[in-house]
Amino acid sequence: MKIEKELYAGKAKSVFTTDDPDLLILNFRDDTSAFDGKKVESLSRKGAVNNQFNAFIMQKLEAAGIKTHHEKLLSSNESVVKNLEMFPVECVVRNIAAGSICKRLGVEEGITLTPPTFEFFLKDDELGDPMINEYHIRSFGWAKDEHIEQMKTLTFQINDVLTQLFREAGLLLVDYKLEFGLFQGEVILGDEFTPDGCRLWDVETRKKLDKDRFRQGLGDVIEAYEEVATRLGIEFLGTFTK
Ligand code: ADP
Ligand code: UDP
């Protein structure tokens, strides 16, 4: 498989086409952004840590019967993925209140949500990723009814798998964002699952071990990601060539 051209450079990853139209290469960069791209910094090792973290989680999900775009690791900071037709929406599940829901609804950070709650956001940085509902998704044709249902079902199934996985590592999965796309007519998990797109707290101390360390200027951002990875038993390959 040969790398062809850069299709898109996002805030944290670059997407490349290959000589196989069904496959793309995701390059996880060290760039770290928050507040819809208003705060940006390069954090050493982040690309490699997130690429391999993501591969580990995607493999766990596959083992639990959830289809993902992940094909294989290509290098320390690149992965081969299926070329999905992405839905322009983000699916968020919250097990514990944190972040935007606290501001929006005036609730205290740390409250357990029973049952966990689900929110859709429109993927549009210029608009600040506004929260939307299923009627917006239908009216604007961002996804069909059956695909909306599948995204919700899969997002909750993933919650069951990952809350348990993290709990066994002494971590609370507070919330997370997923993106889905279509591949040969089927809804498949795309993008990434890393500490950039979820909140993880130590179960005892509730220490934040995710991108909130960057958002809130708490320091030791990548050290925290590495601590999570170590607790999960992820072994980093370091730098390896293709
Ligand atoms: P952003 O676009 O939010 O700045 P990234 O820097 O992570 O985010 O860029 C990666 C882009 O690649 C995102 O727009 C994401 O929707 C898209 N993407 C992720 N996985 C796939 C896939 N399997 N097929 C096609 N596009 C994908
Ligand atoms: N999230 C994300 N990308 C986004 C928006 C949110 O990965 O564009 C993740 C975020 O890291 C958190 C969850 O989705 O784990 C819920 O985010 P929230 O709505 O609280 O927004 P925030 O205040 O984090 O911007």
XYZ file of C-alpha atoms and ligand atoms in Angstrom:
294
model
C 0.000 0.000 0.000
C 1.385 3.391 -1.036
C 0.681 6.779 0.550
C -0.642 9.256 -2.024
C -1.732 12.772 -1.122
C -2.815 14.733 1.926
C -6.592 14.864 1.881
C -7.121 16.956 4.979
C -5.116 18.436 7.827
C -7.279 18.608 10.935
C -6.402 20.139 14.274
C -4.639 17.030 15.587
C -4.439 14.545 12.725
C -3.633 14.602 9.023
C -5.459 12.298 6.644
C -3.739 10.797 3.586
C -5.153 8.866 0.656
C -3.483 5.645 -0.458
C -3.428 3.677 -3.707
C -6.341 1.684 -2.226
C -9.476 3.894 -2.369
C -10.941 2.011 0.606
C -8.004 2.836 2.890
C -6.651 6.036 4.406
C -3.681 6.784 6.621
C -4.227 8.821 9.773
C -1.155 10.673 10.979
C -1.457 11.598 14.656
C 0.485 14.839 15.141
C 1.805 16.381 18.369
C -0.497 19.388 17.842
C -2.973 19.824 20.676
C -5.923 22.164 20.495
C -8.797 23.203 22.712
C -11.685 25.662 22.651
C -12.463 24.938 18.965
C -8.871 25.578 17.919
C -8.381 28.814 19.876
C -5.673 27.309 22.163
C -3.008 25.372 20.237
C 0.316 23.876 21.367
C 2.662 21.129 20.260
C 3.161 18.525 23.002
C 6.096 16.197 22.505
C 5.202 12.465 22.110
C 1.447 13.133 21.882
C 1.074 11.853 18.312
C 2.765 8.548 19.063
C 1.009 8.093 22.417
C -2.446 8.798 20.967
C -1.926 6.679 17.854
C -0.995 3.622 19.883
C -3.571 4.344 22.601
C -6.243 4.557 19.908
C -5.113 1.308 18.270
C -5.347 -0.476 21.652
C -8.895 0.807 22.329
C -10.101 0.081 18.786
C -8.796 -3.492 19.105
C -10.626 -3.913 22.432
C -13.831 -2.683 20.797
C -13.368 -5.032 17.827
C -12.858 -7.905 20.288
C -16.203 -6.945 21.863
C -17.887 -7.174 18.448
C -18.000 -3.461 17.590
C -16.889 -2.595 14.070
C -14.261 0.121 13.797
C -12.293 1.726 10.976
C -8.972 0.615 12.473
C -6.947 -1.723 10.227
C -3.388 -1.634 11.572
C -0.584 0.452 13.021
C 1.731 1.674 10.295
C 4.329 3.496 12.389
C 4.560 5.014 15.857
C 2.261 7.868 14.861
C 0.364 6.539 11.819
C -2.484 4.063 11.380
C -4.228 2.564 8.383
C -8.021 2.978 8.555
C -11.035 2.306 6.377
C -12.072 5.298 4.275
C -15.422 6.281 5.810
C -18.009 8.740 4.629
C -18.152 10.611 7.935
C -21.371 11.956 9.442
C -20.778 15.629 10.390
C -21.908 14.966 13.960
C -20.251 14.119 17.250
C -21.828 11.645 19.668
C -21.170 12.358 23.347
C -22.043 10.095 26.274
C -21.671 11.398 29.807
C -21.461 9.153 32.861
C -20.487 12.007 35.195
C -21.185 15.734 34.723
C -18.154 17.758 33.539
C -17.269 20.330 30.896
C -19.927 21.999 28.776
C -22.952 20.357 30.438
C -22.017 21.988 33.756
C -21.984 25.457 32.194
C -25.066 24.840 30.048
C -27.279 23.364 32.769
C -25.675 24.873 35.862
C -24.892 21.484 37.391
C -21.934 20.734 39.639
C -18.942 18.898 38.160
C -18.706 15.329 39.448
C -22.394 14.435 39.740
C -23.068 10.860 38.563
C -25.619 10.755 35.754
C -28.060 7.871 36.114
C -28.712 6.782 33.454
C -25.792 8.155 31.430
C -26.876 10.911 29.058
C -26.344 11.316 25.312
C -25.850 14.460 23.223
C -25.290 15.192 19.549
C -23.088 18.107 18.431
C -22.585 19.474 14.926
C -18.966 19.148 13.786
C -18.341 22.790 12.842
C -15.528 24.709 14.517
C -16.622 28.067 13.111
C -19.975 27.662 14.837
C -18.292 26.303 17.990
C -19.687 22.759 17.543
C -23.269 23.621 18.629
C -25.428 21.031 20.372
C -28.117 19.685 18.032
C -30.908 17.144 18.297
C -32.129 14.306 16.098
C -34.679 16.525 14.379
C -31.873 18.825 13.170
C -29.943 15.817 11.889
C -32.998 14.627 9.937
C -34.141 18.044 8.672
C -30.695 18.982 7.371
C -29.991 15.501 6.029
C -26.818 14.962 8.080
C -27.803 11.324 8.678
C -30.799 9.068 8.081
C -33.066 7.812 10.882
C -31.635 4.297 10.876
C -28.089 5.670 11.035
C -28.987 8.007 13.914
C -30.349 4.998 15.821
C -27.241 2.946 15.064
C -24.918 5.746 16.225
C -26.763 5.948 19.564
C -26.860 2.180 20.060
C -23.162 1.780 19.235
C -22.154 4.725 21.437
C -23.919 3.136 24.441
C -22.506 -0.337 23.659
C -19.046 1.241 23.603
C -19.839 2.811 26.989
C -20.437 -0.632 28.497
C -17.146 -1.999 27.135
C -15.005 1.006 28.003
C -16.404 1.932 31.442
C -15.482 -1.606 32.519
C -12.063 -1.540 30.834
C -11.129 1.759 32.501
C -12.706 0.765 35.851
C -10.382 -2.265 35.965
C -7.488 0.195 35.534
C -8.720 2.338 38.450
C -10.188 5.011 36.199
C -13.606 6.624 35.832
C -14.740 7.202 32.243
C -16.483 10.542 32.803
C -17.491 11.328 29.207
C -16.303 10.897 25.624
C -16.919 11.923 22.025
C -17.222 9.529 19.102
C -17.514 10.031 15.343
C -19.062 7.530 12.966
C -19.111 7.075 9.210
C -20.470 4.798 6.531
C -18.425 2.042 4.910
C -20.200 -0.095 2.311
C -23.542 1.006 3.761
C -22.658 0.141 7.346
C -22.203 2.498 10.315
C -18.627 2.103 11.576
C -16.735 3.818 14.408
C -14.189 6.260 12.977
C -11.818 8.975 14.156
C -10.143 8.213 17.497
C -10.601 7.234 21.107
C -7.814 8.833 23.118
C -7.505 11.054 26.214
C -7.892 13.992 23.781
C -11.571 13.143 23.292
C -12.668 11.783 26.647
C -12.437 12.559 30.340
C -10.730 10.071 32.657
C -10.397 10.544 36.418
C -8.521 8.472 38.965
C -11.229 6.553 40.814
C -9.846 7.357 44.285
C -8.522 10.907 43.989
C -10.553 12.034 40.942
C -7.286 13.461 39.523
C -7.862 14.459 35.871
C -5.817 12.359 33.451
C -7.107 13.694 30.106
C -7.141 16.793 27.908
C -8.653 18.883 30.707
C -5.038 19.100 31.962
C -4.293 21.045 28.752
C -7.570 23.007 28.704
C -7.117 24.075 32.338
C -3.315 24.545 32.212
C -2.712 21.860 34.868
C 0.574 20.643 33.281
C 1.946 17.110 32.786
C -0.537 16.471 29.969
C 1.290 13.704 28.109
C 2.611 12.256 31.368
C -1.050 11.778 32.370
C -1.909 10.118 29.032
C 1.090 7.805 29.536
C -0.051 6.974 33.064
C -3.453 5.922 31.708
C -1.749 3.843 29.004
C 0.507 2.147 31.554
C -2.462 1.308 33.773
C -4.205 -0.246 30.749
C -1.093 -2.289 29.987
C -0.359 -0.596 26.662
C 3.208 -1.205 25.511
C 4.578 1.548 23.336
C 6.593 0.563 20.322
C 8.682 3.731 20.511
C 9.833 4.785 17.094
C 9.513 2.098 14.509
C 9.761 2.406 10.791
C 7.418 1.004 8.187
P -10.682 17.982 13.269
O -11.229 17.756 11.893
O -11.790 18.079 14.299
O -9.722 19.103 13.359
P -8.654 15.855 13.394
O -7.456 16.709 13.439
O -8.702 14.700 14.308
O -10.001 16.629 13.727
O -8.828 15.400 11.882
C -9.147 14.135 11.501
C -10.282 14.217 10.512
O -10.409 12.962 9.864
C -11.630 14.517 11.156
O -12.310 15.482 10.386
C -12.363 13.170 11.117
O -13.762 13.342 11.012
C -11.763 12.531 9.873
N -11.748 11.069 9.920
C -11.454 10.290 10.988
N -11.512 8.988 10.665
C -11.853 8.917 9.347
C -12.077 7.832 8.434
N -11.945 6.574 8.813
N -12.442 8.138 7.157
C -12.568 9.445 6.782
N -12.351 10.503 7.591
C -12.001 10.252 8.872
N -15.024 16.496 22.869
C -14.163 16.281 21.813
N -14.187 17.137 20.753
C -15.024 18.189 20.683
C -15.903 18.415 21.766
C -15.874 17.562 22.856
O -13.402 15.322 21.814
O -15.017 18.927 19.679
C -15.025 15.577 24.019
C -14.402 16.187 25.275
O -13.030 15.875 25.368
C -15.193 15.517 26.377
C -16.568 15.237 25.753
O -16.366 15.272 24.349
O -14.607 14.283 26.727
C -17.619 16.231 26.140
O -17.135 17.531 25.871
P -17.916 18.845 26.374
O -19.222 18.927 25.652
O -17.976 18.839 27.857
O -17.067 20.019 25.813
P -15.749 20.735 26.384
O -16.185 21.583 27.536
O -14.825 19.634 26.745
O -15.281 21.513 25.212
